[in-house]
PDB file of C-alpha atoms and ligand atoms in Angstrom:
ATOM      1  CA  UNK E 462     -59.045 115.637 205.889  1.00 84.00           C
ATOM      2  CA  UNK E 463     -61.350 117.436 203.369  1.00 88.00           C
ATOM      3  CA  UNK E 464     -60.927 120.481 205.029  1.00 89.00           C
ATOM      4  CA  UNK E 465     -57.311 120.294 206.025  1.00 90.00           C
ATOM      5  CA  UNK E 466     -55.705 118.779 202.825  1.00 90.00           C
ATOM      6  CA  UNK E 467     -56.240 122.718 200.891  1.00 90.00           C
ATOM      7  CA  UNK E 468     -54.722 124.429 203.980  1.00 90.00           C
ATOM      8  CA  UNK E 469     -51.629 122.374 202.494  1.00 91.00           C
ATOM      9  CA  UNK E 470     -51.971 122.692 199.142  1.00 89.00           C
ATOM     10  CA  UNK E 471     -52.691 126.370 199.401  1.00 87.00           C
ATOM     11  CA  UNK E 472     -50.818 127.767 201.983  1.00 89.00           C
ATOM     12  CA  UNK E 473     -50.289 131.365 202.324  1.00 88.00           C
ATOM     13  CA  UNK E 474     -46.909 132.662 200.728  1.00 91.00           C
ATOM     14  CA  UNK E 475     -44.001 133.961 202.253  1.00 91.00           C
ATOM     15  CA  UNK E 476     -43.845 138.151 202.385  1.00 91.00           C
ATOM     16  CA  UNK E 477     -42.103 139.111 199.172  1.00 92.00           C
ATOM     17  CA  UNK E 478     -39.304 139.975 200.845  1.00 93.00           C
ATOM     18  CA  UNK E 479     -38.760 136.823 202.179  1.00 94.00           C
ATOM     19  CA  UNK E 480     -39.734 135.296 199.007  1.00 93.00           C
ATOM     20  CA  UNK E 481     -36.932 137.641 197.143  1.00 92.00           C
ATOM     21  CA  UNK E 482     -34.190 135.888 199.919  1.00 94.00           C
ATOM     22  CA  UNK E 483     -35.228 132.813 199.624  1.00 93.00           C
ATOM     23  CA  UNK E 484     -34.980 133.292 195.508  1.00 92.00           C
ATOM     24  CA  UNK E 485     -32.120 134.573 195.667  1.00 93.00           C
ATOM     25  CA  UNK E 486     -30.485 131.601 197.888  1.00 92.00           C
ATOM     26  CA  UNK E 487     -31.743 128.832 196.073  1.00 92.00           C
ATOM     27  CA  UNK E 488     -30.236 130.569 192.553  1.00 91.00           C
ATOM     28  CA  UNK E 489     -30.175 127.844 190.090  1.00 92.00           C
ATOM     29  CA  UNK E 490     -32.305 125.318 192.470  1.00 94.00           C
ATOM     30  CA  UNK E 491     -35.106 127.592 192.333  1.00 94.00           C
ATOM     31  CA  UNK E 492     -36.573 125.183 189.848  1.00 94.00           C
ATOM     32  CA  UNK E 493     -36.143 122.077 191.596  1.00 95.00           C
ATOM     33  CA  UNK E 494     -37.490 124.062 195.131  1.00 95.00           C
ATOM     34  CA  UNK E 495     -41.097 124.967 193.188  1.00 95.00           C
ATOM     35  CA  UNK E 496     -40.800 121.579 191.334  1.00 95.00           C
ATOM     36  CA  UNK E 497     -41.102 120.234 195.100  1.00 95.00           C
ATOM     37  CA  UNK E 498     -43.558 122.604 195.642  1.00 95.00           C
ATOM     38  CA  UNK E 499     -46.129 121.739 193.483  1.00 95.00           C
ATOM     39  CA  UNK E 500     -45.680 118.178 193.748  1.00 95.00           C
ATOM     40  CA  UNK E 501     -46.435 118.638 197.031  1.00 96.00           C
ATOM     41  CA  UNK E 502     -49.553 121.082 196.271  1.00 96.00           C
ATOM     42  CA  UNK E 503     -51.061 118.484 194.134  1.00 96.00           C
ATOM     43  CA  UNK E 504     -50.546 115.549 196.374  1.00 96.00           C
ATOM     44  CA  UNK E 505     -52.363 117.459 199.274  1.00 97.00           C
ATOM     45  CA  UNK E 506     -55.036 118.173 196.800  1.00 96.00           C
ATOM     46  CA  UNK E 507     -55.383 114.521 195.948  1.00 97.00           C
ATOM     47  CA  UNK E 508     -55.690 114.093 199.669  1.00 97.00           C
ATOM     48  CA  UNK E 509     -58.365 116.584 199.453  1.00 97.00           C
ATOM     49  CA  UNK E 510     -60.501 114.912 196.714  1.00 97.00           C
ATOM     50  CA  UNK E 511     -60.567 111.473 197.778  1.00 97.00           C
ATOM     51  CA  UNK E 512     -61.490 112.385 201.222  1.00 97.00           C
ATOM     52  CA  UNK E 513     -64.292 114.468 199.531  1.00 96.00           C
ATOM     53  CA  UNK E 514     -65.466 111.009 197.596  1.00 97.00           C
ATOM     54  CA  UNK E 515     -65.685 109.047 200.776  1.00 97.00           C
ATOM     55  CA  UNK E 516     -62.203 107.114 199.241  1.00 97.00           C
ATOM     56  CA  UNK E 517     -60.703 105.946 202.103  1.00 97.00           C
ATOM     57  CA  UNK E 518     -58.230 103.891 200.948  1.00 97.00           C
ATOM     58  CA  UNK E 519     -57.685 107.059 198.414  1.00 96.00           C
ATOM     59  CA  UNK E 520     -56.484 109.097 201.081  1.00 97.00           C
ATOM     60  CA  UNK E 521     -54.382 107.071 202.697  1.00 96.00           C
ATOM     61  CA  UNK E 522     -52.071 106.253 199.389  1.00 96.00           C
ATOM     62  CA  UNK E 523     -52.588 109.903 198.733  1.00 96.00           C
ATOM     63  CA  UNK E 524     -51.660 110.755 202.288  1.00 96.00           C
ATOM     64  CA  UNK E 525     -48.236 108.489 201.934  1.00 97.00           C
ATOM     65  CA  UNK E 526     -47.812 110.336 198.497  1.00 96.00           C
ATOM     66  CA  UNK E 527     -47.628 113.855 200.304  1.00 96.00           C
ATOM     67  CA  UNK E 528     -45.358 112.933 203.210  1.00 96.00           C
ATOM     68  CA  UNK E 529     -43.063 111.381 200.241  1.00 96.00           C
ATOM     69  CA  UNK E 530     -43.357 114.624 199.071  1.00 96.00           C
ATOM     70  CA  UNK E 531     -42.417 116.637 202.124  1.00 95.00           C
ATOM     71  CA  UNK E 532     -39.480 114.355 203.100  1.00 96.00           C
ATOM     72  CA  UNK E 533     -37.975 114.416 199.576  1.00 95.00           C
ATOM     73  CA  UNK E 534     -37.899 118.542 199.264  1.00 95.00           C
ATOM     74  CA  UNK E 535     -36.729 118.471 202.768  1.00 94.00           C
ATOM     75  CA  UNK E 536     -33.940 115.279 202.001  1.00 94.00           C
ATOM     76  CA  UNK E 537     -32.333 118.108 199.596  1.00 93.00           C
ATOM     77  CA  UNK E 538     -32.843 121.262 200.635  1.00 94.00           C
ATOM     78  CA  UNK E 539     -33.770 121.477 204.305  1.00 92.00           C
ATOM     79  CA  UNK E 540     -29.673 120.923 205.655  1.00 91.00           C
ATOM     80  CA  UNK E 541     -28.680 124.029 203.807  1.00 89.00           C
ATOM     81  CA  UNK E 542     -31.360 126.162 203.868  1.00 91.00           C
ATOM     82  CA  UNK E 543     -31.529 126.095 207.737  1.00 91.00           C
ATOM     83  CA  UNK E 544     -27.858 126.427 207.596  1.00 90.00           C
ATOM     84  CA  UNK E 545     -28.238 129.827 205.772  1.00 89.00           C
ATOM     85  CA  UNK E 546     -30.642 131.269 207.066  1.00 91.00           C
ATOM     86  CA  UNK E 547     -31.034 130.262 211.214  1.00 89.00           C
ATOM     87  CA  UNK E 548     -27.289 129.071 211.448  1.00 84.00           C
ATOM     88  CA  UNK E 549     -25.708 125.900 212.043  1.00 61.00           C
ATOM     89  CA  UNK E 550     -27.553 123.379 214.018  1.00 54.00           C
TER      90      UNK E 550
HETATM   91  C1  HEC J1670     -40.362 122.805 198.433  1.00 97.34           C
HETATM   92  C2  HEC J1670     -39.635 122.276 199.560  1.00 97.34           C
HETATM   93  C3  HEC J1670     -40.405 121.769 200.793  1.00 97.34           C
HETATM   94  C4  HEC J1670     -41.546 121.031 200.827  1.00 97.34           C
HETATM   95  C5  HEC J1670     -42.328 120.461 199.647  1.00 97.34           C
HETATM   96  C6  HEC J1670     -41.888 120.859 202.226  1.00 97.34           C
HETATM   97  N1  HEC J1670     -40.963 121.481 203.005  1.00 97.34           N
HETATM   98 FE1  HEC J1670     -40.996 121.535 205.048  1.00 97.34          FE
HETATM   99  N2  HEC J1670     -39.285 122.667 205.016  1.00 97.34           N
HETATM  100  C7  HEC J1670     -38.581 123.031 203.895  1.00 97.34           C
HETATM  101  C8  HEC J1670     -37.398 123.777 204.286  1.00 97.34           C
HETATM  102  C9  HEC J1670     -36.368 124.380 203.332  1.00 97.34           C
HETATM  103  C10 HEC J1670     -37.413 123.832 205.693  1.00 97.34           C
HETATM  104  C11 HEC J1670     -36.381 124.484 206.613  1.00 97.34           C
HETATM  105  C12 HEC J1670     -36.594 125.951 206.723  1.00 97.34           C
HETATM  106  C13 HEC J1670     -37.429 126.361 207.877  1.00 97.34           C
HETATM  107  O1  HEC J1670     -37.463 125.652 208.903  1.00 97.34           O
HETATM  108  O2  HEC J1670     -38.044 127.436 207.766  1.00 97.34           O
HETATM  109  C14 HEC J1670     -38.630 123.139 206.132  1.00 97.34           C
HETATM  110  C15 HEC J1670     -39.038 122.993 207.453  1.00 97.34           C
HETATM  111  C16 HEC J1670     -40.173 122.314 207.874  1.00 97.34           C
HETATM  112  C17 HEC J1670     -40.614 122.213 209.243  1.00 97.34           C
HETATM  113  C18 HEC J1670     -39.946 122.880 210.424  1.00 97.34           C
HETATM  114  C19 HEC J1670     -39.010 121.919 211.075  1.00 97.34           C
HETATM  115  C20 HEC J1670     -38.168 122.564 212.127  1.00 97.34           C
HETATM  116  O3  HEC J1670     -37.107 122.016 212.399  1.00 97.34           O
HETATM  117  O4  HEC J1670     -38.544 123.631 212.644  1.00 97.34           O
HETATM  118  C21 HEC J1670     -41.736 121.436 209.257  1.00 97.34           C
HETATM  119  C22 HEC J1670     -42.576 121.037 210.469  1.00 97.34           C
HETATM  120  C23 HEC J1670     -42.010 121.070 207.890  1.00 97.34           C
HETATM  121  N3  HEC J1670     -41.040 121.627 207.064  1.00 97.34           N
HETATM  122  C24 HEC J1670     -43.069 120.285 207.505  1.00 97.34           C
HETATM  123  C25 HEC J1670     -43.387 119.992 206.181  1.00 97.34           C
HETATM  124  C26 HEC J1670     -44.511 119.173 205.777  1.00 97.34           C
HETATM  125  C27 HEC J1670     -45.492 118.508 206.726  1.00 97.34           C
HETATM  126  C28 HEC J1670     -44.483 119.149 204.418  1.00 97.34           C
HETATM  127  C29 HEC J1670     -45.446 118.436 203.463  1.00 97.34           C
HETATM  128  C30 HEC J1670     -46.856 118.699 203.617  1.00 97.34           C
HETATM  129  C31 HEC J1670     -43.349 119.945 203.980  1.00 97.34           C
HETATM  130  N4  HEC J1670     -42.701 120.435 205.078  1.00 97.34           N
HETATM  131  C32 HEC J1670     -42.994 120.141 202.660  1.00 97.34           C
HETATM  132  C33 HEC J1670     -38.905 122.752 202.586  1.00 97.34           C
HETATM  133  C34 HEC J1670     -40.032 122.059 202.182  1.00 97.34           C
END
């Protein structure tokens, strides 16, 4: 968990490229997309700390926190986004 939790919150960026499409998609959403984002960074590194204390009970409500936080960026923009960019499904 301790080790894991910061691959999470600080996962490697996109290539700017990729970035600069994915910007450029999300227009006026951007803000809500890196709202997401960094709820999700700072849940994972919640995860991260209380597994470092020894908290378990910390890291599991921490834990539920970041899936929350996974399934509610993907809730709005996952539909769309795969719809853009790999098709229909
Ligand atoms: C800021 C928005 C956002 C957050 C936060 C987010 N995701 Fe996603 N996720 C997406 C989008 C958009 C896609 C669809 C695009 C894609 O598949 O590349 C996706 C796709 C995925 C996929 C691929 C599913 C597939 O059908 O191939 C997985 C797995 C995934 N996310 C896991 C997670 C997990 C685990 C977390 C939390 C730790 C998380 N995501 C947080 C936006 C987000």
């Amino acid at each position: 968990m301790e080790k894991t939790a910061p691959l999470i919150a600080d996962h490697p960026q996109p290539p700017l490229a990729e970035k600069l499409r994915i910007i450029s998609f999300m227009g006026g959403d951007m803000g809500k997309f890196k709202a997401h984002d960094s709820e999700t960074h700072a849940q994972a590194q919640a995860v991260g700390k209380a597994a470092k204390a020894g908290d378990g009970a910390g890291v599991i409500l921490a834990f539920q926190k970041l899936q929350t936080s996974c399934y509610d960026c993907h809730r709005e923009f996952r539909k769309p986004f795969v719809a853009h960019f790999y098709g229909a499904r």
